[in-house]
mmCIF file of C-alpha atoms and ligand atoms in Angstrom:
data_model
loop_
_atom_site.group_PDB
_atom_site.id
_atom_site.type_symbol
_atom_site.label_atom_id
_atom_site.label_comp_id
_atom_site.label_asym_id
_atom_site.label_seq_id
_atom_site.Cartn_x
_atom_site.Cartn_y
_atom_site.Cartn_z
ATOM 1 C CA MET A 1332 74.712 -41.879 -4.548
ATOM 2 C CA SER A 1333 70.684 -42.366 -3.793
ATOM 3 C CA THR A 1334 69.606 -45.420 -2.684
ATOM 4 C CA LEU A 1335 67.127 -45.646 -5.109
ATOM 5 C CA ALA A 1336 69.248 -44.774 -8.113
ATOM 6 C CA ASP A 1337 68.848 -48.130 -9.935
ATOM 7 C CA THR A 1338 65.713 -48.618 -9.586
ATOM 8 C CA PRO A 1339 63.318 -47.205 -12.749
ATOM 9 C CA LEU A 1340 60.753 -46.229 -10.509
ATOM 10 C CA ALA A 1341 59.354 -43.866 -13.185
ATOM 11 C CA THR A 1342 57.986 -45.890 -15.413
ATOM 12 C CA ASP A 1343 55.768 -47.269 -12.523
ATOM 13 C CA PHE A 1344 53.992 -44.305 -13.140
ATOM 14 C CA PRO A 1345 51.965 -44.127 -16.150
ATOM 15 C CA CYS A 1346 51.765 -40.444 -16.657
ATOM 16 C CA LEU A 1347 55.470 -40.154 -16.318
ATOM 17 C CA ARG A 1348 56.037 -42.348 -19.320
ATOM 18 C CA ARG A 1349 54.796 -39.362 -21.529
ATOM 19 C CA GLU A 1350 57.952 -37.741 -23.291
ATOM 20 C CA GLY A 1351 59.949 -34.889 -22.023
ATOM 21 C CA ILE A 1352 58.229 -34.361 -18.185
ATOM 22 C CA VAL A 1353 60.348 -33.892 -15.384
ATOM 23 C CA TYR A 1354 58.013 -33.966 -12.763
ATOM 24 C CA MET A 1355 59.057 -31.925 -9.533
ATOM 25 C CA ASP A 1356 55.749 -30.808 -7.915
ATOM 26 C CA SER A 1357 54.905 -33.573 -5.858
ATOM 27 C CA ALA A 1358 54.754 -31.659 -2.572
ATOM 28 C CA ALA A 1359 51.160 -30.422 -4.574
ATOM 29 C CA THR A 1360 50.097 -33.606 -5.808
ATOM 30 C CA SER A 1361 52.305 -37.070 -6.435
ATOM 31 C CA GLN A 1362 51.802 -39.033 -9.394
ATOM 32 C CA THR A 1363 49.921 -42.326 -9.531
ATOM 33 C CA PRO A 1364 51.696 -45.589 -9.892
ATOM 34 C CA GLN A 1365 49.884 -48.235 -11.799
ATOM 35 C CA PRO A 1366 49.467 -50.820 -8.735
ATOM 36 C CA VAL A 1367 47.172 -47.773 -7.289
ATOM 37 C CA ILE A 1368 45.404 -47.188 -10.537
ATOM 38 C CA ALA A 1369 44.827 -51.262 -11.009
ATOM 39 C CA ALA A 1370 43.546 -51.377 -7.122
ATOM 40 C CA MET A 1371 40.697 -48.791 -7.917
ATOM 41 C CA ALA A 1372 40.151 -50.211 -10.992
ATOM 42 C CA ASP A 1373 39.874 -53.882 -9.496
ATOM 43 C CA TYR A 1374 36.995 -52.354 -7.515
ATOM 44 C CA TYR A 1375 34.953 -51.193 -10.020
ATOM 45 C CA GLU A 1376 35.428 -53.985 -12.444
ATOM 46 C CA HIS A 1377 34.908 -57.169 -9.923
ATOM 47 C CA HIS A 1378 33.507 -55.554 -6.672
ATOM 48 C CA ARG A 1379 31.242 -52.798 -6.976
ATOM 49 C CA GLY A 1380 29.155 -52.424 -4.112
ATOM 50 C CA THR A 1381 28.646 -50.330 -1.254
ATOM 51 C CA VAL A 1382 30.052 -51.150 2.092
ATOM 52 C CA HIS A 1383 28.690 -51.697 5.425
ATOM 53 C CA ARG A 1384 25.364 -52.352 4.220
ATOM 54 C CA SER A 1385 24.358 -55.175 2.222
ATOM 55 C CA VAL A 1386 25.353 -59.046 2.523
ATOM 56 C CA TYR A 1387 25.201 -59.995 -1.163
ATOM 57 C CA ALA A 1388 28.789 -61.273 -2.485
ATOM 58 C CA LEU A 1389 29.761 -57.593 -4.378
ATOM 59 C CA ALA A 1390 28.968 -55.405 -0.972
ATOM 60 C CA ALA A 1391 30.661 -58.073 1.398
ATOM 61 C CA GLU A 1392 34.164 -57.773 -0.625
ATOM 62 C CA ALA A 1393 33.776 -54.215 -1.017
ATOM 63 C CA THR A 1394 33.780 -53.771 2.737
ATOM 64 C CA GLU A 1395 36.340 -56.300 3.124
ATOM 65 C CA LEU A 1396 38.589 -54.194 0.425
ATOM 66 C CA PHE A 1397 37.786 -50.864 2.065
ATOM 67 C CA GLU A 1398 38.253 -51.966 5.701
ATOM 68 C CA GLY A 1399 41.145 -53.868 4.438
ATOM 69 C CA ALA A 1400 42.918 -51.137 3.418
ATOM 70 C CA ARG A 1401 41.944 -48.967 6.568
ATOM 71 C CA ASP A 1402 43.947 -51.601 8.548
ATOM 72 C CA ARG A 1403 47.011 -51.317 6.220
ATOM 73 C CA ILE A 1404 46.823 -47.648 6.716
ATOM 74 C CA ALA A 1405 46.617 -47.505 10.059
ATOM 75 C CA ALA A 1406 49.264 -50.477 10.422
ATOM 76 C CA PHE A 1407 51.383 -48.278 8.307
ATOM 77 C CA VAL A 1408 51.655 -45.674 11.071
ATOM 78 C CA ASN A 1409 51.470 -47.741 13.780
ATOM 79 C CA TRP A 1410 47.707 -46.449 15.157
ATOM 80 C CA PRO A 1411 44.663 -48.488 15.686
ATOM 81 C CA ALA A 1412 42.506 -48.783 12.737
ATOM 82 C CA ASP A 1413 38.984 -47.820 14.722
ATOM 83 C CA CYS A 1414 40.613 -44.283 15.605
ATOM 84 C CA THR A 1415 41.652 -43.774 11.637
ATOM 85 C CA ILE A 1416 39.165 -41.714 10.286
ATOM 86 C CA PHE A 1417 38.767 -41.704 6.470
ATOM 87 C CA THR A 1418 38.128 -37.821 5.235
ATOM 88 C CA LYS A 1419 37.737 -36.412 1.604
ATOM 89 C CA ASN A 1420 41.733 -35.138 2.237
ATOM 90 C CA ALA A 1421 43.694 -33.310 5.105
ATOM 91 C CA THR A 1422 41.734 -30.038 5.316
ATOM 92 C CA GLU A 1423 38.382 -31.988 5.706
ATOM 93 C CA ALA A 1424 40.427 -33.681 8.517
ATOM 94 C CA LEU A 1425 41.919 -30.753 10.211
ATOM 95 C CA ASN A 1426 38.241 -28.952 10.198
ATOM 96 C CA LEU A 1427 36.628 -31.978 11.651
ATOM 97 C CA VAL A 1428 38.798 -31.649 14.500
ATOM 98 C CA ALA A 1429 38.258 -27.752 14.960
ATOM 99 C CA TYR A 1430 34.574 -28.019 14.354
ATOM 100 C CA SER A 1431 34.066 -30.913 16.766
ATOM 101 C CA TRP A 1432 36.437 -30.965 18.949
ATOM 102 C CA GLY A 1433 37.195 -27.457 18.908
ATOM 103 C CA ARG A 1434 33.890 -25.937 19.332
ATOM 104 C CA ALA A 1435 33.414 -28.511 22.102
ATOM 105 C CA ASN A 1436 36.085 -27.695 24.097
ATOM 106 C CA VAL A 1437 37.615 -24.304 23.398
ATOM 107 C CA GLY A 1438 36.163 -20.901 24.890
ATOM 108 C CA PRO A 1439 36.604 -17.058 25.298
ATOM 109 C CA ARG A 1440 39.140 -17.574 27.783
ATOM 110 C CA ASP A 1441 41.506 -20.010 25.941
ATOM 111 C CA ARG A 1442 44.226 -19.475 23.554
ATOM 112 C CA VAL A 1443 45.214 -21.603 20.439
ATOM 113 C CA VAL A 1444 48.128 -21.775 19.138
ATOM 114 C CA VAL A 1445 49.522 -22.470 15.522
ATOM 115 C CA THR A 1446 52.803 -21.542 13.867
ATOM 116 C CA GLN A 1447 54.057 -19.682 10.704
ATOM 117 C CA LEU A 1448 54.852 -22.454 8.746
ATOM 118 C CA GLU A 1449 51.344 -23.729 8.550
ATOM 119 C CA HIS A 1450 49.525 -24.461 5.362
ATOM 120 C CA HIS A 1451 46.408 -22.327 5.456
ATOM 121 C CA SER A 1452 44.570 -25.873 6.189
ATOM 122 C CA ASN A 1453 45.942 -25.913 9.503
ATOM 123 C CA PHE A 1454 45.717 -22.112 10.207
ATOM 124 C CA VAL A 1455 42.382 -20.801 8.636
ATOM 125 C CA PRO A 1456 40.053 -23.398 10.570
ATOM 126 C CA TRP A 1457 41.680 -22.541 14.196
ATOM 127 C CA HIS A 1458 41.613 -19.094 12.946
ATOM 128 C CA MET A 1459 38.089 -19.617 12.478
ATOM 129 C CA LEU A 1460 37.571 -21.107 15.519
ATOM 130 C CA CYS A 1461 39.131 -18.307 17.625
ATOM 131 C CA ARG A 1462 36.783 -16.023 15.885
ATOM 132 C CA GLN A 1463 33.530 -17.915 16.670
ATOM 133 C CA THR A 1464 34.573 -18.748 20.274
ATOM 134 C CA GLY A 1465 36.255 -15.611 21.266
ATOM 135 C CA ALA A 1466 39.638 -17.491 22.469
ATOM 136 C CA GLN A 1467 42.844 -16.006 21.776
ATOM 137 C CA PHE A 1468 44.487 -17.050 18.394
ATOM 138 C CA GLU A 1469 48.565 -17.179 18.623
ATOM 139 C CA MET A 1470 51.376 -17.839 16.425
ATOM 140 C CA VAL A 1471 54.901 -19.513 17.060
ATOM 141 C CA GLU A 1472 57.458 -17.415 14.617
ATOM 142 C CA VAL A 1473 60.509 -19.032 12.702
ATOM 143 C CA ASP A 1474 63.773 -17.701 12.469
ATOM 144 C CA ASP A 1475 65.677 -16.760 9.340
ATOM 145 C CA GLU A 1476 66.100 -20.473 8.696
ATOM 146 C CA CYS A 1477 62.320 -20.878 8.861
ATOM 147 C CA MET A 1478 62.968 -23.199 12.459
ATOM 148 C CA LEU A 1479 60.243 -22.763 14.833
ATOM 149 C CA ASP A 1480 61.083 -20.437 18.046
ATOM 150 C CA LEU A 1481 60.238 -23.197 21.119
ATOM 151 C CA GLU A 1482 61.083 -20.426 23.593
ATOM 152 C CA GLN A 1483 57.796 -18.512 21.991
ATOM 153 C CA LEU A 1484 56.125 -21.640 22.431
ATOM 154 C CA ASP A 1485 57.197 -22.052 26.279
ATOM 155 C CA GLU A 1486 56.307 -18.794 26.795
ATOM 156 C CA LEU A 1487 52.892 -19.089 25.043
ATOM 157 C CA LEU A 1488 52.027 -22.727 27.232
ATOM 158 C CA ALA A 1489 53.577 -21.005 30.040
ATOM 159 C CA THR A 1490 50.328 -18.595 30.393
ATOM 160 C CA GLY A 1491 48.732 -21.773 31.401
ATOM 161 C CA ASN A 1492 45.571 -21.705 29.023
ATOM 162 C CA VAL A 1493 46.753 -22.963 25.605
ATOM 163 C CA LYS A 1494 43.861 -25.242 24.810
ATOM 164 C CA LEU A 1495 45.406 -26.517 21.549
ATOM 165 C CA VAL A 1496 48.844 -26.287 19.725
ATOM 166 C CA ALA A 1497 48.266 -27.121 15.717
ATOM 167 C CA VAL A 1498 51.657 -27.418 13.764
ATOM 168 C CA GLY A 1499 52.957 -29.016 10.558
ATOM 169 C CA HIS A 1500 55.439 -32.256 10.795
ATOM 170 C CA VAL A 1501 57.116 -31.134 7.787
ATOM 171 C CA SER A 1502 56.656 -27.763 6.276
ATOM 172 C CA ASN A 1503 55.588 -27.798 2.525
ATOM 173 C CA ALA A 1504 56.746 -23.992 1.889
ATOM 174 C CA ALA A 1505 59.868 -24.252 3.576
ATOM 175 C CA GLY A 1506 60.875 -27.792 4.088
ATOM 176 C CA THR A 1507 61.466 -27.515 7.631
ATOM 177 C CA ILE A 1508 61.120 -30.786 9.671
ATOM 178 C CA ASN A 1509 59.462 -29.726 13.014
ATOM 179 C CA PRO A 1510 60.634 -31.242 16.342
ATOM 180 C CA VAL A 1511 56.901 -32.672 16.847
ATOM 181 C CA ALA A 1512 57.582 -35.191 19.375
ATOM 182 C CA GLU A 1513 59.452 -32.609 21.738
ATOM 183 C CA ILE A 1514 56.597 -30.042 20.679
ATOM 184 C CA VAL A 1515 53.557 -32.841 21.893
ATOM 185 C CA ARG A 1516 55.978 -33.585 24.956
ATOM 186 C CA ARG A 1517 55.932 -29.735 25.963
ATOM 187 C CA ALA A 1518 52.530 -29.133 24.974
ATOM 188 C CA HIS A 1519 51.266 -32.075 26.727
ATOM 189 C CA ALA A 1520 53.100 -30.905 30.003
ATOM 190 C CA ALA A 1521 51.248 -27.870 29.783
ATOM 191 C CA GLY A 1522 47.716 -29.626 29.291
ATOM 192 C CA ALA A 1523 47.330 -28.522 25.472
ATOM 193 C CA VAL A 1524 46.037 -31.002 23.241
ATOM 194 C CA VAL A 1525 48.302 -31.225 19.851
ATOM 195 C CA VAL A 1526 46.808 -31.678 16.355
ATOM 196 C CA VAL A 1527 49.910 -32.735 13.720
ATOM 197 C CA ASP A 1528 49.190 -31.928 10.078
ATOM 198 C CA GLY A 1529 51.117 -34.910 8.466
ATOM 199 C CA SER A 1530 50.206 -34.319 4.793
ATOM 200 C CA GLN A 1531 53.651 -33.609 3.680
ATOM 201 C CA ALA A 1532 55.310 -35.876 6.391
ATOM 202 C CA VAL A 1533 53.717 -39.083 5.579
ATOM 203 C CA PRO A 1534 55.137 -39.480 1.763
ATOM 204 C CA GLN A 1535 58.424 -38.529 2.975
ATOM 205 C CA THR A 1536 59.487 -39.979 6.165
ATOM 206 C CA PRO A 1537 59.048 -42.931 8.463
ATOM 207 C CA VAL A 1538 55.757 -41.887 10.863
ATOM 208 C CA ASP A 1539 55.579 -44.044 13.859
ATOM 209 C CA LEU A 1540 51.964 -42.061 15.805
ATOM 210 C CA GLY A 1541 52.445 -44.577 18.651
ATOM 211 C CA GLU A 1542 55.991 -42.970 19.070
ATOM 212 C CA LEU A 1543 54.861 -39.392 18.280
ATOM 213 C CA ASP A 1544 52.123 -39.573 21.047
ATOM 214 C CA ALA A 1545 49.927 -36.404 19.014
ATOM 215 C CA ASP A 1546 46.292 -36.143 19.665
ATOM 216 C CA PHE A 1547 45.262 -35.848 16.186
ATOM 217 C CA TYR A 1548 47.346 -36.599 12.947
ATOM 218 C CA ALA A 1549 45.807 -35.716 9.678
ATOM 219 C CA TRP A 1550 47.501 -36.300 6.225
ATOM 220 C CA THR A 1551 45.997 -36.596 2.483
ATOM 221 C CA GLY A 1552 46.063 -39.447 -0.076
ATOM 222 C CA HIS A 1553 46.838 -37.341 -3.303
ATOM 223 C CA LYS A 1554 50.702 -36.670 -1.797
ATOM 224 C CA LEU A 1555 51.036 -40.023 -0.735
ATOM 225 C CA TYR A 1556 50.861 -41.551 -4.619
ATOM 226 C CA GLY A 1557 47.151 -42.124 -3.637
ATOM 227 C CA PRO A 1558 43.987 -40.839 -5.334
ATOM 228 C CA THR A 1559 42.701 -37.505 -4.929
ATOM 229 C CA GLY A 1560 39.363 -37.320 -2.435
ATOM 230 C CA VAL A 1561 40.712 -39.475 0.215
ATOM 231 C CA GLY A 1562 42.428 -38.299 3.562
ATOM 232 C CA VAL A 1563 42.910 -39.464 7.125
ATOM 233 C CA LEU A 1564 42.532 -38.403 10.285
ATOM 234 C CA HIS A 1565 44.292 -40.302 13.347
ATOM 235 C CA GLY A 1566 42.664 -39.453 16.583
ATOM 236 C CA ARG A 1567 43.195 -40.436 20.422
ATOM 237 C CA LYS A 1568 40.360 -42.813 21.166
ATOM 238 C CA GLU A 1569 39.093 -40.584 24.568
ATOM 239 C CA LEU A 1570 39.098 -37.798 22.695
ATOM 240 C CA LEU A 1571 36.942 -38.993 19.648
ATOM 241 C CA ASP A 1572 35.011 -40.995 21.664
ATOM 242 C CA ALA A 1573 33.777 -37.787 23.493
ATOM 243 C CA MET A 1574 33.672 -35.378 20.594
ATOM 244 C CA PRO A 1575 30.433 -35.101 18.941
ATOM 245 C CA PRO A 1576 30.032 -36.142 15.261
ATOM 246 C CA PHE A 1577 31.334 -33.710 12.620
ATOM 247 C CA ILE A 1578 28.550 -34.050 10.101
ATOM 248 C CA GLY A 1579 25.344 -36.010 10.231
ATOM 249 C CA GLY A 1580 23.694 -38.693 8.316
ATOM 250 C CA GLY A 1581 23.446 -42.139 7.076
ATOM 251 C CA HIS A 1582 25.899 -44.624 8.515
ATOM 252 C CA MET A 1583 27.433 -42.664 11.388
ATOM 253 C CA ILE A 1584 24.217 -43.409 13.951
ATOM 254 C CA ALA A 1585 23.550 -46.512 16.306
ATOM 255 C CA SER A 1586 19.821 -45.428 16.259
ATOM 256 C CA VAL A 1587 17.853 -42.787 15.354
ATOM 257 C CA SER A 1588 13.981 -41.922 16.671
ATOM 258 C CA VAL A 1589 12.198 -38.887 16.699
ATOM 259 C CA ASP A 1590 13.273 -38.334 20.678
ATOM 260 C CA GLU A 1591 16.809 -39.451 20.608
ATOM 261 C CA ILE A 1592 19.616 -40.007 18.070
ATOM 262 C CA ARG A 1593 22.511 -42.376 19.389
ATOM 263 C CA TRP A 1594 26.052 -42.086 17.542
ATOM 264 C CA GLY A 1595 27.592 -45.285 16.286
ATOM 265 C CA GLN A 1596 30.984 -46.593 17.240
ATOM 266 C CA LEU A 1597 34.138 -45.330 15.983
ATOM 267 C CA PRO A 1598 35.138 -44.767 12.662
ATOM 268 C CA ALA A 1599 31.837 -44.867 11.648
ATOM 269 C CA LYS A 1600 30.369 -41.868 13.703
ATOM 270 C CA PHE A 1601 32.816 -39.609 11.918
ATOM 271 C CA GLU A 1602 32.220 -41.350 8.984
ATOM 272 C CA ALA A 1603 28.455 -40.243 7.498
ATOM 273 C CA GLY A 1604 27.413 -40.989 3.899
ATOM 274 C CA THR A 1605 28.897 -43.261 1.450
ATOM 275 C CA SER A 1606 32.515 -43.038 1.714
ATOM 276 C CA ASN A 1607 34.873 -42.389 -1.256
ATOM 277 C CA ILE A 1608 35.551 -46.420 -1.506
ATOM 278 C CA ALA A 1609 37.382 -46.573 -4.345
ATOM 279 C CA GLU A 1610 39.865 -43.884 -3.049
ATOM 280 C CA ALA A 1611 40.425 -45.383 0.259
ATOM 281 C CA ILE A 1612 40.881 -48.933 -1.778
ATOM 282 C CA GLY A 1613 43.528 -46.810 -3.711
ATOM 283 C CA LEU A 1614 45.156 -45.495 -0.612
ATOM 284 C CA GLY A 1615 45.946 -48.849 0.579
ATOM 285 C CA ALA A 1616 47.782 -49.674 -2.555
ATOM 286 C CA ALA A 1617 49.650 -46.697 -2.221
ATOM 287 C CA VAL A 1618 50.377 -47.496 1.434
ATOM 288 C CA ASP A 1619 51.652 -50.929 0.101
ATOM 289 C CA PHE A 1620 53.658 -49.236 -2.577
ATOM 290 C CA VAL A 1621 55.637 -47.108 -0.341
ATOM 291 C CA ALA A 1622 55.669 -49.916 2.091
ATOM 292 C CA GLY A 1623 57.414 -52.048 -0.522
ATOM 293 C CA ILE A 1624 60.080 -49.346 -1.168
ATOM 294 C CA GLY A 1625 60.791 -48.655 2.808
ATOM 295 C CA MET A 1626 60.053 -45.067 3.858
ATOM 296 C CA GLN A 1627 63.893 -45.257 5.293
ATOM 297 C CA SER A 1628 64.877 -45.616 1.384
ATOM 298 C CA ILE A 1629 62.351 -43.148 0.331
ATOM 299 C CA ARG A 1630 63.729 -40.491 2.896
ATOM 300 C CA ALA A 1631 67.596 -41.461 2.236
ATOM 301 C CA HIS A 1632 66.871 -41.202 -1.569
ATOM 302 C CA GLU A 1633 64.860 -37.810 -1.374
ATOM 303 C CA ARG A 1634 67.295 -36.461 1.396
ATOM 304 C CA ASP A 1635 70.337 -36.827 -1.251
ATOM 305 C CA LEU A 1636 68.244 -35.183 -4.044
ATOM 306 C CA CYS A 1637 67.603 -32.508 -1.576
ATOM 307 C CA ALA A 1638 71.255 -31.977 -0.823
ATOM 308 C CA TYR A 1639 72.350 -32.425 -4.306
ATOM 309 C CA ALA A 1640 69.897 -29.448 -5.153
ATOM 310 C CA LEU A 1641 70.980 -27.420 -2.382
ATOM 311 C CA ASP A 1642 74.408 -27.631 -3.783
ATOM 312 C CA ARG A 1643 73.382 -26.760 -7.367
ATOM 313 C CA LEU A 1644 71.642 -23.928 -6.377
ATOM 314 C CA ALA A 1645 74.327 -22.736 -4.359
ATOM 315 C CA GLU A 1646 76.345 -22.255 -7.395
ATOM 316 C CA LEU A 1647 73.602 -19.481 -8.566
ATOM 317 C CA PRO A 1648 74.519 -16.615 -7.389
ATOM 318 C CA ASP A 1649 71.246 -14.747 -7.495
ATOM 319 C CA VAL A 1650 68.956 -17.468 -5.705
ATOM 320 C CA THR A 1651 67.622 -16.807 -2.328
ATOM 321 C CA LEU A 1652 66.638 -20.149 -0.485
ATOM 322 C CA MET A 1653 63.692 -20.349 2.143
ATOM 323 C CA GLY A 1654 63.869 -22.961 4.968
ATOM 324 C CA PRO A 1655 66.818 -24.609 6.490
ATOM 325 C CA LEU A 1656 70.147 -24.521 4.670
ATOM 326 C CA ASP A 1657 70.996 -28.473 5.169
ATOM 327 C CA ALA A 1658 68.962 -31.458 4.083
ATOM 328 C CA ASP A 1659 68.984 -33.087 7.324
ATOM 329 C CA ARG A 1660 66.493 -30.421 8.808
ATOM 330 C CA ARG A 1661 64.814 -30.406 5.713
ATOM 331 C CA GLY A 1662 61.847 -32.463 3.790
ATOM 332 C CA ALA A 1663 62.064 -33.030 -0.098
ATOM 333 C CA LEU A 1664 61.889 -29.741 -1.364
ATOM 334 C CA VAL A 1665 64.008 -26.569 -2.327
ATOM 335 C CA ALA A 1666 61.750 -23.251 -2.172
ATOM 336 C CA PHE A 1667 63.849 -20.188 -3.796
ATOM 337 C CA THR A 1668 63.363 -16.659 -5.294
ATOM 338 C CA LEU A 1669 65.700 -15.508 -7.864
ATOM 339 C CA ASP A 1670 66.425 -11.662 -7.821
ATOM 340 C CA ILE A 1671 66.060 -11.204 -11.423
ATOM 341 C CA ALA A 1672 62.723 -12.904 -12.045
ATOM 342 C CA HIS A 1673 59.069 -13.479 -11.105
ATOM 343 C CA PRO A 1674 58.522 -17.112 -9.683
ATOM 344 C CA HIS A 1675 55.634 -17.334 -12.027
ATOM 345 C CA ASP A 1676 57.881 -16.237 -15.117
ATOM 346 C CA ILE A 1677 60.292 -18.943 -13.799
ATOM 347 C CA ALA A 1678 57.744 -21.446 -13.517
ATOM 348 C CA GLU A 1679 56.716 -20.692 -16.726
ATOM 349 C CA ILE A 1680 60.001 -20.671 -18.477
ATOM 350 C CA LEU A 1681 60.786 -24.285 -16.926
ATOM 351 C CA GLY A 1682 57.331 -25.556 -17.554
ATOM 352 C CA SER A 1683 58.088 -24.955 -21.279
ATOM 353 C CA SER A 1684 60.813 -27.132 -21.340
ATOM 354 C CA GLY A 1685 58.912 -29.945 -19.552
ATOM 355 C CA VAL A 1686 60.470 -28.764 -15.719
ATOM 356 C CA CYS A 1687 57.298 -29.188 -13.610
ATOM 357 C CA VAL A 1688 57.449 -26.911 -10.357
ATOM 358 C CA ARG A 1689 54.965 -24.497 -8.515
ATOM 359 C CA ALA A 1690 55.302 -21.335 -7.930
ATOM 360 C CA GLY A 1691 53.023 -19.124 -5.720
ATOM 361 C CA HIS A 1692 52.385 -18.374 -2.065
ATOM 362 C CA HIS A 1693 51.766 -22.131 -1.612
ATOM 363 C CA CYS A 1694 49.031 -21.681 0.741
ATOM 364 C CA ALA A 1695 51.164 -20.202 3.334
ATOM 365 C CA GLN A 1696 50.778 -16.413 3.441
ATOM 366 C CA PRO A 1697 52.036 -15.893 6.936
ATOM 367 C CA LEU A 1698 55.313 -17.335 5.992
ATOM 368 C CA MET A 1699 55.323 -15.341 2.650
ATOM 369 C CA GLN A 1700 54.512 -12.455 5.068
ATOM 370 C CA ARG A 1701 57.602 -12.934 7.297
ATOM 371 C CA PHE A 1702 60.046 -12.984 4.310
ATOM 372 C CA GLY A 1703 58.312 -9.967 2.628
ATOM 373 C CA VAL A 1704 57.979 -12.022 -0.650
ATOM 374 C CA ALA A 1705 54.606 -12.937 -2.384
ATOM 375 C CA ALA A 1706 56.024 -15.937 -3.970
ATOM 376 C CA THR A 1707 58.514 -18.644 -4.086
ATOM 377 C CA THR A 1708 59.317 -21.154 -6.704
ATOM 378 C CA ARG A 1709 59.362 -24.736 -5.369
ATOM 379 C CA ALA A 1710 60.826 -27.799 -6.764
ATOM 380 C CA SER A 1711 60.045 -30.774 -4.645
ATOM 381 C CA PHE A 1712 61.269 -34.423 -5.083
ATOM 382 C CA ALA A 1713 59.686 -37.889 -5.249
ATOM 383 C CA VAL A 1714 60.568 -41.285 -5.568
ATOM 384 C CA HIS A 1715 60.677 -41.032 -9.409
ATOM 385 C CA ASN A 1716 63.105 -38.159 -9.315
ATOM 386 C CA THR A 1717 66.797 -38.296 -10.093
ATOM 387 C CA ARG A 1718 69.877 -36.090 -9.859
ATOM 388 C CA ALA A 1719 69.376 -35.705 -13.784
ATOM 389 C CA ASP A 1720 66.093 -33.913 -12.884
ATOM 390 C CA VAL A 1721 67.827 -31.708 -10.493
ATOM 391 C CA ASP A 1722 70.264 -30.977 -13.337
ATOM 392 C CA ALA A 1723 67.292 -30.055 -15.813
ATOM 393 C CA LEU A 1724 66.072 -27.546 -12.650
ATOM 394 C CA ILE A 1725 69.205 -26.163 -12.924
ATOM 395 C CA ASP A 1726 69.487 -25.757 -16.603
ATOM 396 C CA GLY A 1727 66.410 -24.015 -16.915
ATOM 397 C CA LEU A 1728 67.234 -21.764 -13.897
ATOM 398 C CA ASN A 1729 70.423 -20.393 -16.181
ATOM 399 C CA ASP A 1730 67.709 -20.321 -19.199
ATOM 400 C CA VAL A 1731 65.942 -17.945 -16.996
ATOM 401 C CA ARG A 1732 68.731 -16.182 -15.998
ATOM 402 C CA ARG A 1733 70.049 -15.702 -19.448
ATOM 403 C CA ILE A 1734 66.659 -14.103 -20.554
ATOM 404 C CA PHE A 1735 66.024 -11.854 -17.778
ATOM 405 C CA GLY A 1736 69.711 -11.129 -17.088
HETATM 406 C C1 PLP B 324 51.268 -29.092 4.729
HETATM 407 C C2 PLP B 324 49.929 -29.386 3.997
HETATM 408 N N1 PLP B 324 48.899 -29.215 4.608
HETATM 409 C C3 PLP B 324 47.540 -29.559 4.210
HETATM 410 C C4 PLP B 324 47.513 -29.604 2.852
HETATM 411 C C5 PLP B 324 46.349 -29.472 2.576
HETATM 412 O O1 PLP B 324 46.140 -30.895 1.502
HETATM 413 P P1 PLP B 324 44.754 -31.210 0.998
HETATM 414 O O2 PLP B 324 44.166 -30.157 -0.235
HETATM 415 O O3 PLP B 324 44.884 -32.631 0.269
HETATM 416 O O4 PLP B 324 43.691 -31.542 1.932
HETATM 417 C C6 PLP B 324 48.483 -29.910 1.941
HETATM 418 C C7 PLP B 324 48.588 -29.204 0.753
HETATM 419 O O5 PLP B 324 49.364 -28.628 -0.168
HETATM 420 C C8 PLP B 324 49.911 -29.357 2.845
HETATM 421 O O6 PLP B 324 51.151 -29.467 1.732
#
């Protein structure tokens, strides 16, 4: 049984108080709980000022809230606060590494390795980097269950010129939980830097970056019950210190003259301009929200829903599942095709009865190409979901089968 089953968590989310909504699209964006909305409103209503620049009370309070959020976010994943950089989203965090570290460290004789599971955010920036630098772009493929071929990774690493490995922690399209600690170990042994896209992992599983030992780890606030407009990049200090800034402007400098510009300390060096202050504060509240529930409990709850969904989907003869067949190797989602109907038709029919799921390529076209499909239907689970929601999904799919069957 679900460990969160007796907790009426759906009532924490104002948007879910709407009649007839069964929200199963948290892998795209999660709903926002009341404490997150309240933390942002509190900043606007009581502490509205800019950060790091002024000494009057409002500005000092705003700075305290903003940096307090950073401290709690960093502690949540066990990484130093000064190496925890606020960005706009995961996409910007990954591009920061590709532009700043990548352009300074990758050359024509190097290889950059991504995987077939990557979201375009962790694929396109590396493709662009290779196009621009002349480096060789390589992709580790997956097997029929969307598990990475680590032997292929080893073969690439054995060439001796892999500069960087970019890998997602949990796939948004197949659900695969990748063995990132093992990948980091192998890549480091071959002298490569590792960038992990944790956008789906941080909301779903306990993440200990100290233990994981990746060089860069990026994630996005709006999938962790936080607001849009804020993401996070955690980086290894030696690398961040050696990297040039991503964008230039206010706040990121120590001094500016006509002859010379000296960069500011971390994390300011990578946070040019006025930050998304309310959003960072909101993300701090989101971290408090999930920490209050407990990441182990969240994982157990969502694993249970996933296992239940896998069992119930197996009742339908015309469903083809994408990704690992058991819930232990899978994050909180099921993605599938139905022989008789297009994913967009499925999502539309489900949506007409309030069941919110996503249809499309999920920004993972290389993975869709691997399986010869243009799109899948994806239902993803979060703390507010229950087994009854999975039942509503199956009822809706049976409606689809009746309509198209
Ligand atoms: C695995 C993964 N990486 C990266 C992203 C990009 O997140 P954002 O659009 O917030 O930058 C997403 C969003 O769908 C994702 O699922």
